[in-house]
Amino acid sequence: MITLTNWTGGLLVATGVIAYIASGAVSVTALIPAFVGVLLLIAAFVGARSDGARQPAMITALVVALLAALGAVMNVLKLPAVFDGTAERPAAVVTSTIMFVLLVIYLILGIRSFLAERRGDKVG
């Protein structure tokens, strides 16, 4: 779960930085995926430091991911407007959609990991 959190956090930071640069570095909101990614990376760092902190840190990361995914839904729902050319801020919609997809995948894999651990299955 630590590795998954590191990868997800890193991809979100990259998404945010690329979106910020692509927007001409004028909109700080383009960095929202990067901010979420940094929070996930911090949680992974804390979780990797000690076994006792691992589960609370990963639960915190999943909560952050859930809240961020819910926050991105508003722009994700505007995705059809990007395809028909009527989106007011198409870059924001695309960036939010990328963040949403990454976080939903992270949530699914993270929840599966916790359930497997609870059942006593070996978690990779």
XYZ file of C-alpha atoms in Angstrom:
124
model
C 0.000 0.000 0.000
C 2.942 2.324 0.660
C 4.247 1.781 -2.879
C 0.800 2.360 -4.364
C 0.451 5.561 -2.349
C 3.884 6.771 -3.479
C 3.069 6.100 -7.140
C -0.344 7.746 -6.912
C 1.077 10.750 -5.078
C 3.877 11.096 -7.613
C 1.505 10.881 -10.573
C -0.755 13.498 -9.004
C 2.172 15.848 -8.368
C 3.275 15.418 -11.990
C -0.286 16.021 -13.221
C -0.582 19.204 -11.173
C 2.787 20.597 -12.216
C 2.157 19.819 -15.895
C -1.308 21.409 -15.696
C 0.141 24.497 -14.013
C 2.852 24.911 -16.644
C 0.395 24.204 -19.481
C -1.966 26.868 -18.126
C 0.798 29.451 -18.419
C 1.502 29.356 -14.672
C -1.372 31.749 -14.035
C -3.819 29.522 -12.181
C -2.786 28.125 -8.810
C -5.866 25.891 -8.912
C -4.104 23.887 -11.626
C -1.832 22.696 -8.821
C -4.678 21.069 -6.855
C -3.680 17.551 -7.998
C -0.118 18.311 -6.865
C -1.341 19.407 -3.424
C -3.337 16.181 -3.076
C -0.316 14.217 -4.276
C 1.918 15.842 -1.667
C -0.559 14.876 1.069
C -0.486 11.274 -0.156
C 3.316 11.296 -0.283
C 3.447 12.608 3.295
C 1.081 9.839 4.411
C 3.257 7.247 2.645
C 6.376 8.654 4.288
C 4.776 8.518 7.747
C 3.446 5.013 7.113
C 6.830 3.758 5.969
C 8.596 5.088 9.051
C 7.007 2.664 11.508
C 4.714 -0.333 11.459
C 2.498 1.238 14.111
C 1.869 4.293 11.957
C 1.287 2.402 8.724
C -2.418 1.640 9.062
C -3.477 5.090 10.378
C -1.372 6.789 7.695
C -2.882 4.695 4.912
C -6.410 5.259 6.220
C -5.659 8.988 6.252
C -4.399 8.736 2.663
C -7.595 6.951 1.616
C -9.738 9.630 3.282
C -7.757 12.372 1.517
C -8.199 10.495 -1.768
C -11.934 10.109 -1.213
C -12.434 13.792 -0.402
C -10.333 14.884 -3.381
C -12.179 12.511 -5.724
C -15.511 13.859 -4.510
C -14.223 17.394 -5.047
C -13.218 16.546 -8.611
C -16.622 15.107 -9.536
C -18.030 18.561 -10.319
C -15.526 19.057 -13.153
C -15.663 15.422 -14.279
C -19.374 15.865 -14.958
C -18.425 18.626 -17.415
C -16.362 16.207 -19.533
C -18.992 15.965 -22.318
C -18.670 19.739 -22.792
C -14.968 19.274 -23.558
C -15.813 16.881 -26.378
C -18.480 19.116 -27.906
C -16.274 22.217 -27.580
C -18.454 24.159 -25.148
C -16.389 23.719 -21.967
C -15.534 26.996 -20.274
C -12.221 25.665 -18.881
C -11.365 22.460 -20.762
C -7.896 22.115 -19.203
C -9.402 22.177 -15.711
C -11.953 19.546 -16.689
C -9.301 17.262 -18.174
C -6.971 17.731 -15.187
C -9.792 17.032 -12.735
C -10.770 13.939 -14.697
C -7.209 12.609 -14.611
C -7.063 13.244 -10.862
C -10.459 11.588 -10.371
C -9.493 8.458 -12.322
C -6.174 8.108 -10.470
C -7.883 8.523 -7.105
C -10.725 6.105 -7.841
C -8.192 3.458 -8.885
C -6.191 4.217 -5.729
C -9.305 3.926 -3.562
C -10.335 0.606 -5.114
C -6.868 -0.916 -4.752
C -6.430 0.537 -1.265
C -9.739 -0.815 -0.002
C -8.961 -4.212 -1.553
C -5.609 -4.162 0.234
C -7.223 -3.447 3.602
C -9.847 -6.141 3.079
C -7.197 -8.691 2.088
C -5.135 -7.789 5.140
C -8.179 -8.187 7.356
C -8.843 -11.650 5.900
C -5.221 -12.557 6.453
C -4.375 -12.811 2.765
C -0.886 -11.906 1.664
C -0.877 -8.307 0.442
C 1.715 -7.348 -2.192
